[in-house]
Structure formats: structure tokens, C-alpha cells
Amino acid sequence: MTDPLIRARNLSVGFRIGGGLFGKSILKAVDKVDLDIEKGAFFGIVGESGSGKTTLGRALLKAVPITGGEASYTDDEVDYDLTTLDGAELKDYRKRAQLIFQDPYAALSPRMTVRDIIAEPLEVMKLTQNRRDTDARVREIAAKCRLNLEHLRRFPHAFSGGQRQRISIARALVSGPKFIVADESVAALDVSIQADVLNLLKELQRDLGITFMFISHDLSVVAHTCDHVAVMYLGRLVETAPTRKIFAAPRHPYTRALFSAIPSLDPDSNDRAQKLEGEIPSPTNQPTGCKFHTRCPHVIDRCRKEEPALEQPGDGHEVACHRWRELMESMPA
């Protein structure tokens, strides 16, 4: 069995905040995450705002410091320890791991042409020998992202949101990465444009063998695009499984509540969204025991005292809940 492209064990990211009379506190944005992303996968990360999805993606890109645990990147050529990566190895990793930003309007410089935007990583990383090679690579990637030569001469203000996002995708692809974090990359687009961009990402994954980590709060998008899903809550993974399996039979109460909010296309459906009481707790003052116990309708005393580990029953479906077995037996599928 080959090694996963991305592997994390007990991965944590914390930030010191505050000060003054009461001193500084630690914000635990990512807390003891175990994760494997296989080569060529389209791996989805879902959860509410503030659950740590973006910070996890940036940690795996080495864009924020990793404060605890282990993380590694392994492809056919290199094996990098992301916790100690720096210098020449970090520069090389920047070619192999890229980010697609959420906002296609803020992500592109209004003073640069599309050609210059896409070419910038090549020039900064010194991946081409001269302008002719740079232009050839830019045209190649632009064509894969459905941009023509006329587009390359224009400035970003001349394009729609969907076209701008294709420019952002082309810029991320131009260095030839093998791992891309797409952070809410279709959230700012209309539904019809979302479908076009998602189909483009799937096409690129298939043709170029790229591994995607797709961060989203839109569960219908994740169901359409991803082949594996991990659910985050307050910096922890609470459930992870292949997409079909987790959507067919979610095991964690938080996952069930999220999935119940997906609108049904069946007009005769009597399913109702499971309302979660209260707000997600502050990352600086996390509850003891299970992080979800303050909002869980199935909480017992053990949940308040003992934090559940991510259990692996052996069927590829992992869940962090003390009561998931009895809840699966008592709750309708």
C-alpha cells in the first residue's frame, strides 16, 4: 500500500491572543487532528464557520506554523516533514502545494494583466528560463482552464466571477502542483457558475492527477464533488468516511444535524432539519470532554467528562462519539 500524499497525526495549530491584565490565552484553531489524504483524492472538509477548516488547510500548506503533532507530504519524488520544513525544501514545497482562494475579486491584482497574473509564480519561483518558455506555459495552462489568448491580454475587471476564478485556478496550476487546497472556492459564485467551476476542478483532477483538499460549508457541493469527507467541529475531526457512506449513514450527532439541513428535492419528504441549540463555543475557552456536548441532544455525563477518540471500526468510517453505536440502532437511517 502506497503512502498517502498528506499525513497528519495529532496535528495542532494554536495562536497566542490577548494580553493586558489577564495575560495571553491560546486559541486552539486545530486540535489533535489525524488525517490521511490519498494521492489523486478529492478530499472534502466540512463544518460551521469557526470550526478550523481554513486553518487546517493553511497548516498543510505550511502557511501557518504547526504548533503540535506531526504532518508530512510524500509524492513520487520527495518526502517532507511539514513541521520542520524550511529553506530550499520549503521553496520546493511551494511548487508542489498551492491554494485557490475563496474570493475571486480580491485574489487578483487589478493592475496586472491575466497573462502576468498567471506567469507570476513561474517568474518568482524561477521555473522557466526565458519569456518564451513562460508564455508557452501560461498559454498551456490557460487553455486547460478554458481561457483563450484574448483573455490573457485583459485585466481582471473585464471578467465575471466565474472567469476570475478560472484565472485563479490557472495561477495555482502553473507551477505544476500535486496538492491544491481549494478554500471555499465556489462559495462566492452563482449556482450555475459553481457547477461549471466544480466540473473544471474534477476534470483537472482526472487529467493531471492532482490531489484536492476541498474546504466548504455547502454540503450539496461536497456530495457532488468529493470522494471522501471529513467533518470538523471546534478544531477537531468528529467523523470521516467515503462520501457515499457518510451521506447514507452519518454516525455523529453533529454530522446528522448538518446533513438534515440539506434541502430535499422530494416534495413529500417529512424530514426536518435538526436544530442545534446555542452557538459553537469559543476556541479560547473550550468545554471539557466532548467538544460538542454543549449542543448535543444525546449528551450523557460521560460526554461532559471524557473526550472521545476518533474510533476506527475497520470499515473506513471513523467517528468520535461515545454513543454512536446505540444512536445508530435507535435512530432512523
Short mmCIF file of C-alpha atoms in Angstrom, two decimals:
data_model
loop_
_atom_site.label_atom_id
_atom_site.label_comp_id
_atom_site.label_asym_id
_atom_site.label_seq_id
_atom_site.Cartn_x
_atom_site.Cartn_y
_atom_site.Cartn_z
CA MET A 1 0.00 0.00 0.00
CA THR A 2 1.44 3.39 -1.01
CA ASP A 3 1.88 6.22 1.46
CA PRO A 4 -0.79 8.95 1.46
CA LEU A 5 0.18 12.26 -0.13
CA ILE A 6 -0.69 14.12 3.08
CA ARG A 7 -0.49 12.52 6.51
CA ALA A 8 -1.21 14.23 9.84
CA ARG A 9 -1.09 12.83 13.36
CA ASN A 10 -2.18 14.85 16.42
CA LEU A 11 -1.77 17.98 14.28
CA SER A 12 -2.42 21.16 16.25
CA VAL A 13 -2.32 24.87 15.43
CA GLY A 14 -2.60 27.42 18.24
CA PHE A 15 -2.33 31.20 18.37
CA ARG A 16 -1.49 33.41 21.33
CA ILE A 17 -4.05 36.18 21.65
CA GLY A 18 -4.97 38.91 24.09
CA GLY A 19 -2.76 40.29 26.84
CA GLY A 20 -3.12 43.09 29.35
CA LEU A 21 -4.36 42.46 32.89
CA PHE A 22 -5.31 38.80 32.45
CA GLY A 23 -2.36 37.80 30.27
CA LYS A 24 -2.40 35.94 26.98
CA SER A 25 -4.56 32.95 26.10
CA ILE A 26 -4.22 30.22 23.48
CA LEU A 27 -6.72 29.95 20.65
CA LYS A 28 -6.81 26.31 19.54
CA ALA A 29 -7.77 26.60 15.88
CA VAL A 30 -6.81 22.98 15.07
CA ASP A 31 -6.60 20.44 17.87
CA LYS A 32 -5.06 16.95 17.55
CA VAL A 33 -6.23 16.14 14.03
CA ASP A 34 -5.45 12.75 12.46
CA LEU A 35 -5.79 12.79 8.67
CA ASP A 36 -4.71 10.85 5.58
CA ILE A 37 -5.27 12.26 2.08
CA GLU A 38 -4.52 9.70 -0.61
CA LYS A 39 -2.85 10.59 -3.89
CA GLY A 40 -5.36 11.71 -6.51
CA ALA A 41 -8.18 12.11 -3.99
CA PHE A 42 -10.80 14.88 -3.89
CA PHE A 43 -10.97 15.22 -0.10
CA GLY A 44 -13.70 17.38 1.42
CA ILE A 45 -13.57 19.25 4.75
CA VAL A 46 -16.92 20.50 6.08
CA GLY A 47 -18.13 22.26 9.21
CA GLU A 48 -19.53 25.51 10.53
CA SER A 49 -17.66 28.81 10.37
CA GLY A 50 -15.02 28.81 13.09
CA SER A 51 -14.51 25.05 13.07
CA GLY A 52 -10.88 25.32 11.90
CA LYS A 53 -11.23 24.19 8.27
CA THR A 54 -9.23 27.03 6.71
CA THR A 55 -6.51 26.90 9.38
CA LEU A 56 -6.09 23.16 8.79
CA GLY A 57 -5.68 23.76 5.05
CA ARG A 58 -3.15 26.53 5.61
CA ALA A 59 -1.20 24.39 8.07
CA LEU A 60 -0.87 21.64 5.47
CA LEU A 61 0.37 24.27 3.01
CA LYS A 62 2.90 25.44 5.61
CA ALA A 63 1.27 28.89 5.54
CA VAL A 64 0.74 28.99 9.32
CA PRO A 65 3.00 27.48 11.99
CA ILE A 66 2.25 23.95 13.16
CA THR A 67 2.41 24.07 16.96
CA GLY A 68 1.97 20.40 17.78
CA GLY A 69 1.88 16.89 16.34
CA GLU A 70 3.19 15.66 13.00
CA ALA A 71 2.44 16.31 9.33
CA SER A 72 4.14 15.05 6.19
CA TYR A 73 3.95 15.29 2.40
CA THR A 74 5.05 12.31 0.28
CA ASP A 75 4.98 12.09 -3.52
CA ASP A 76 6.99 10.05 -6.01
CA GLU A 77 10.00 12.36 -5.70
CA VAL A 78 10.21 13.78 -2.17
CA ASP A 79 9.21 13.10 1.42
CA TYR A 80 8.87 16.26 3.51
CA ASP A 81 8.26 16.70 7.24
CA LEU A 82 5.98 19.74 7.27
CA THR A 83 6.67 20.54 10.91
CA THR A 84 10.35 21.31 10.24
CA LEU A 85 10.22 22.35 6.57
CA ASP A 86 12.24 25.48 5.72
CA GLY A 87 14.87 26.89 3.38
CA ALA A 88 15.29 25.28 -0.04
CA GLU A 89 12.87 22.46 0.79
CA LEU A 90 10.13 24.95 1.66
CA LYS A 91 10.68 26.76 -1.64
CA ASP A 92 10.37 23.44 -3.46
CA TYR A 93 7.21 22.61 -1.50
CA ARG A 94 5.65 25.89 -2.67
CA LYS A 95 5.79 24.50 -6.23
CA ARG A 96 4.12 21.27 -5.17
CA ALA A 97 1.34 22.65 -2.94
CA GLN A 98 -0.88 25.59 -3.90
CA LEU A 99 -4.02 27.41 -2.75
CA ILE A 100 -7.15 28.56 -4.59
CA PHE A 101 -8.65 31.49 -2.68
CA GLN A 102 -12.32 31.99 -1.87
CA ASP A 103 -12.94 35.47 -3.26
CA PRO A 104 -12.17 35.71 -7.00
CA TYR A 105 -12.45 39.51 -6.83
CA ALA A 106 -9.94 40.12 -4.02
CA ALA A 107 -7.49 37.40 -5.11
CA LEU A 108 -6.38 39.07 -8.37
CA SER A 109 -4.36 42.27 -8.70
CA PRO A 110 -6.34 44.87 -10.72
CA ARG A 111 -3.07 46.34 -12.07
CA MET A 112 -1.83 43.17 -13.76
CA THR A 113 -2.98 41.52 -16.96
CA VAL A 114 -4.21 37.94 -16.84
CA ARG A 115 -1.02 36.82 -18.55
CA ASP A 116 1.12 38.46 -15.84
CA ILE A 117 -1.06 37.08 -13.03
CA ILE A 118 -0.69 33.51 -14.26
CA ALA A 119 3.02 33.96 -15.09
CA GLU A 120 3.96 35.45 -11.70
CA PRO A 121 4.57 32.09 -9.90
CA LEU A 122 6.82 30.95 -12.76
CA GLU A 123 8.90 34.10 -12.51
CA VAL A 124 9.08 34.20 -8.70
CA MET A 125 9.99 30.51 -8.45
CA LYS A 126 12.29 30.70 -11.49
CA LEU A 127 10.62 27.72 -13.16
CA THR A 128 11.22 28.90 -16.73
CA GLN A 129 14.39 30.03 -18.50
CA ASN A 130 13.04 32.93 -20.55
CA ARG A 131 9.90 34.82 -21.55
CA ARG A 132 9.19 32.49 -24.45
CA ASP A 133 9.08 29.47 -22.13
CA THR A 134 6.96 31.41 -19.67
CA ASP A 135 4.45 32.42 -22.34
CA ALA A 136 4.22 28.86 -23.62
CA ARG A 137 3.48 27.52 -20.13
CA VAL A 138 0.91 30.27 -19.48
CA ARG A 139 -0.92 29.51 -22.73
CA GLU A 140 -0.91 25.77 -21.95
CA ILE A 141 -2.43 26.21 -18.50
CA ALA A 142 -4.86 28.90 -19.69
CA ALA A 143 -6.23 26.51 -22.30
CA LYS A 144 -6.76 23.81 -19.67
CA CYS A 145 -8.74 26.34 -17.62
CA ARG A 146 -10.84 27.39 -20.66
CA LEU A 147 -9.17 30.77 -21.14
CA ASN A 148 -8.18 31.92 -24.63
CA LEU A 149 -5.38 34.18 -25.90
CA GLU A 150 -7.61 37.24 -25.93
CA HIS A 151 -8.32 36.75 -22.22
CA LEU A 152 -4.59 36.88 -21.43
CA ARG A 153 -4.34 40.48 -22.66
CA ARG A 154 -7.12 41.82 -20.43
CA PHE A 155 -7.27 43.00 -16.82
CA PRO A 156 -9.36 41.26 -14.11
CA HIS A 157 -12.09 43.95 -14.07
CA ALA A 158 -13.20 42.77 -17.54
CA PHE A 159 -14.24 39.34 -16.27
CA SER A 160 -17.16 37.78 -14.39
CA GLY A 161 -16.75 35.96 -11.06
CA GLY A 162 -16.58 32.55 -12.73
CA GLN A 163 -13.96 33.70 -15.23
CA ARG A 164 -11.91 35.27 -12.45
CA GLN A 165 -11.98 32.02 -10.53
CA ARG A 166 -10.70 30.17 -13.59
CA ILE A 167 -7.83 32.68 -13.70
CA SER A 168 -7.11 31.93 -10.02
CA ILE A 169 -7.15 28.20 -10.78
CA ALA A 170 -4.74 28.72 -13.69
CA ARG A 171 -2.37 30.66 -11.43
CA ALA A 172 -2.44 27.83 -8.87
CA LEU A 173 -1.80 25.20 -11.56
CA VAL A 174 1.01 26.90 -13.46
CA SER A 175 3.80 25.67 -11.16
CA GLY A 176 2.69 22.04 -11.66
CA PRO A 177 1.48 21.31 -8.10
CA LYS A 178 0.39 17.88 -6.92
CA PHE A 179 -1.62 19.14 -3.93
CA ILE A 180 -4.14 22.00 -4.02
CA VAL A 181 -6.23 23.41 -1.17
CA ALA A 182 -9.46 24.91 -2.55
CA ASP A 183 -10.76 27.12 0.26
CA GLU A 184 -14.50 27.78 -0.31
CA SER A 185 -13.51 28.33 -3.95
CA VAL A 186 -17.08 28.40 -5.29
CA ALA A 187 -18.87 30.00 -2.33
CA ALA A 188 -18.91 33.49 -3.89
CA LEU A 189 -20.31 32.29 -7.24
CA ASP A 190 -23.83 31.83 -8.59
CA VAL A 191 -25.14 28.26 -8.56
CA SER A 192 -24.87 27.81 -12.35
CA ILE A 193 -21.29 29.12 -12.31
CA GLN A 194 -20.45 26.91 -9.34
CA ALA A 195 -21.29 23.82 -11.38
CA ASP A 196 -19.01 24.97 -14.21
CA VAL A 197 -16.06 25.58 -11.86
CA LEU A 198 -16.60 22.31 -9.99
CA ASN A 199 -16.69 20.34 -13.23
CA LEU A 200 -13.46 22.07 -14.26
CA LEU A 201 -11.77 21.06 -10.99
CA LYS A 202 -12.88 17.45 -11.42
CA GLU A 203 -11.61 17.46 -14.99
CA LEU A 204 -8.24 18.82 -13.88
CA GLN A 205 -8.05 16.23 -11.11
CA ARG A 206 -8.65 13.45 -13.61
CA ASP A 207 -6.34 14.75 -16.35
CA LEU A 208 -3.44 15.99 -14.20
CA GLY A 209 -3.65 13.61 -11.24
CA ILE A 210 -3.90 16.46 -8.74
CA THR A 211 -4.94 15.84 -5.14
CA PHE A 212 -7.51 18.34 -3.88
CA MET A 213 -8.43 19.31 -0.34
CA PHE A 214 -11.81 20.97 -0.83
CA ILE A 215 -12.99 23.17 2.06
CA SER A 216 -16.68 24.01 2.02
CA HIS A 217 -19.76 24.68 4.12
CA ASP A 218 -22.05 23.69 1.23
CA LEU A 219 -22.84 20.02 1.72
CA SER A 220 -24.55 19.59 -1.64
CA VAL A 221 -21.36 20.78 -3.36
CA VAL A 222 -19.28 18.34 -1.31
CA ALA A 223 -21.63 15.46 -2.15
CA HIS A 224 -21.31 16.22 -5.86
CA THR A 225 -17.54 16.69 -5.94
CA CYS A 226 -15.66 14.85 -3.20
CA ASP A 227 -14.88 11.16 -2.87
CA HIS A 228 -14.02 11.37 0.85
CA VAL A 229 -15.36 13.73 3.55
CA ALA A 230 -14.13 14.81 6.98
CA VAL A 231 -16.36 16.77 9.37
CA MET A 232 -14.73 19.33 11.71
CA TYR A 233 -16.09 20.84 14.90
CA LEU A 234 -14.17 23.27 17.09
CA GLY A 235 -10.79 22.28 15.67
CA ARG A 236 -11.36 18.51 15.88
CA LEU A 237 -12.36 15.88 13.34
CA VAL A 238 -15.59 14.26 14.56
CA GLU A 239 -16.25 11.99 11.58
CA THR A 240 -14.61 10.94 8.33
CA ALA A 241 -15.63 8.41 5.66
CA PRO A 242 -16.06 7.90 1.91
CA THR A 243 -18.69 10.36 0.63
CA ARG A 244 -21.38 7.82 -0.24
CA LYS A 245 -21.02 6.08 3.09
CA ILE A 246 -21.15 9.20 5.26
CA PHE A 247 -24.11 10.72 3.40
CA ALA A 248 -26.00 7.42 3.51
CA ALA A 249 -25.45 6.81 7.23
CA PRO A 250 -23.85 9.65 9.24
CA ARG A 251 -22.87 8.44 12.69
CA HIS A 252 -22.02 11.56 14.70
CA PRO A 253 -24.92 13.69 16.03
CA TYR A 254 -23.25 16.83 14.66
CA THR A 255 -22.92 15.30 11.20
CA ARG A 256 -26.56 14.20 11.29
CA ALA A 257 -27.63 17.74 12.18
CA LEU A 258 -25.59 19.23 9.32
CA PHE A 259 -26.90 16.75 6.78
CA SER A 260 -30.50 17.17 7.91
CA ALA A 261 -30.31 20.83 6.84
CA ILE A 262 -29.76 19.89 3.17
CA PRO A 263 -32.98 20.78 1.28
CA SER A 264 -34.81 17.76 -0.08
CA LEU A 265 -35.95 17.56 -3.70
CA ASP A 266 -38.81 15.28 -2.64
CA PRO A 267 -41.97 17.39 -2.10
CA ASP A 268 -43.48 14.60 0.02
CA SER A 269 -40.49 14.36 2.34
CA ASN A 270 -41.32 14.82 6.04
CA ASP A 271 -37.69 15.16 7.09
CA ARG A 272 -36.99 18.23 9.19
CA ALA A 273 -33.71 19.90 9.98
CA GLN A 274 -32.35 19.05 13.42
CA LYS A 275 -31.94 22.38 15.15
CA LEU A 276 -28.68 22.82 17.06
CA GLU A 277 -29.22 24.87 20.20
CA GLY A 278 -26.67 27.52 21.10
CA GLU A 279 -23.52 28.70 19.36
CA ILE A 280 -20.23 26.98 18.72
CA PRO A 281 -18.07 27.53 21.87
CA SER A 282 -15.10 29.88 21.84
CA PRO A 283 -11.83 28.22 20.75
CA THR A 284 -10.13 30.04 23.66
CA ASN A 285 -12.48 28.52 26.25
CA GLN A 286 -13.34 25.05 25.03
CA PRO A 287 -15.62 22.74 27.01
CA THR A 288 -14.21 19.69 28.75
CA GLY A 289 -14.93 16.20 27.46
CA CYS A 290 -16.62 16.03 24.05
CA LYS A 291 -16.43 19.45 22.40
CA PHE A 292 -19.96 19.01 21.05
CA HIS A 293 -21.64 18.14 24.35
CA THR A 294 -22.90 21.71 24.98
CA ARG A 295 -25.16 21.44 21.90
CA CYS A 296 -25.76 17.70 21.59
CA PRO A 297 -29.31 16.43 22.24
CA HIS A 298 -27.93 13.00 23.24
CA VAL A 299 -25.41 14.15 25.86
CA ILE A 300 -24.75 11.99 28.94
CA ASP A 301 -22.45 12.56 31.91
CA ARG A 302 -19.58 10.67 30.27
CA CYS A 303 -19.64 13.10 27.33
CA ARG A 304 -19.04 16.05 29.69
CA LYS A 305 -16.02 14.43 31.32
CA GLU A 306 -14.28 12.22 28.74
CA GLU A 307 -13.19 13.35 25.29
CA PRO A 308 -13.91 10.65 22.65
CA ALA A 309 -11.12 9.49 20.36
CA LEU A 310 -11.63 9.12 16.61
CA GLU A 311 -12.72 5.47 16.59
CA GLN A 312 -11.84 3.23 13.63
CA PRO A 313 -14.26 0.26 13.44
CA GLY A 314 -12.41 -1.07 10.37
CA ASP A 315 -14.94 -0.20 7.66
CA GLY A 316 -13.27 3.05 6.56
CA HIS A 317 -15.79 5.09 8.57
CA GLU A 318 -14.26 6.86 11.58
CA VAL A 319 -16.25 8.68 14.28
CA ALA A 320 -15.50 10.43 17.58
CA CYS A 321 -18.59 9.79 19.72
CA HIS A 322 -19.12 7.68 22.85
CA ARG A 323 -22.69 6.74 21.91
CA TRP A 324 -22.62 6.37 18.13
CA ARG A 325 -23.39 2.65 18.13
CA GLU A 326 -26.51 2.88 20.27
CA LEU A 327 -27.66 6.01 18.43
CA MET A 328 -27.31 4.27 15.08
CA GLU A 329 -29.52 1.45 16.37
CA SER A 330 -32.19 3.76 17.79
CA MET A 331 -32.30 6.48 15.12
CA PRO A 332 -33.87 6.06 11.67
CA ALA A 333 -31.47 5.78 8.73
#
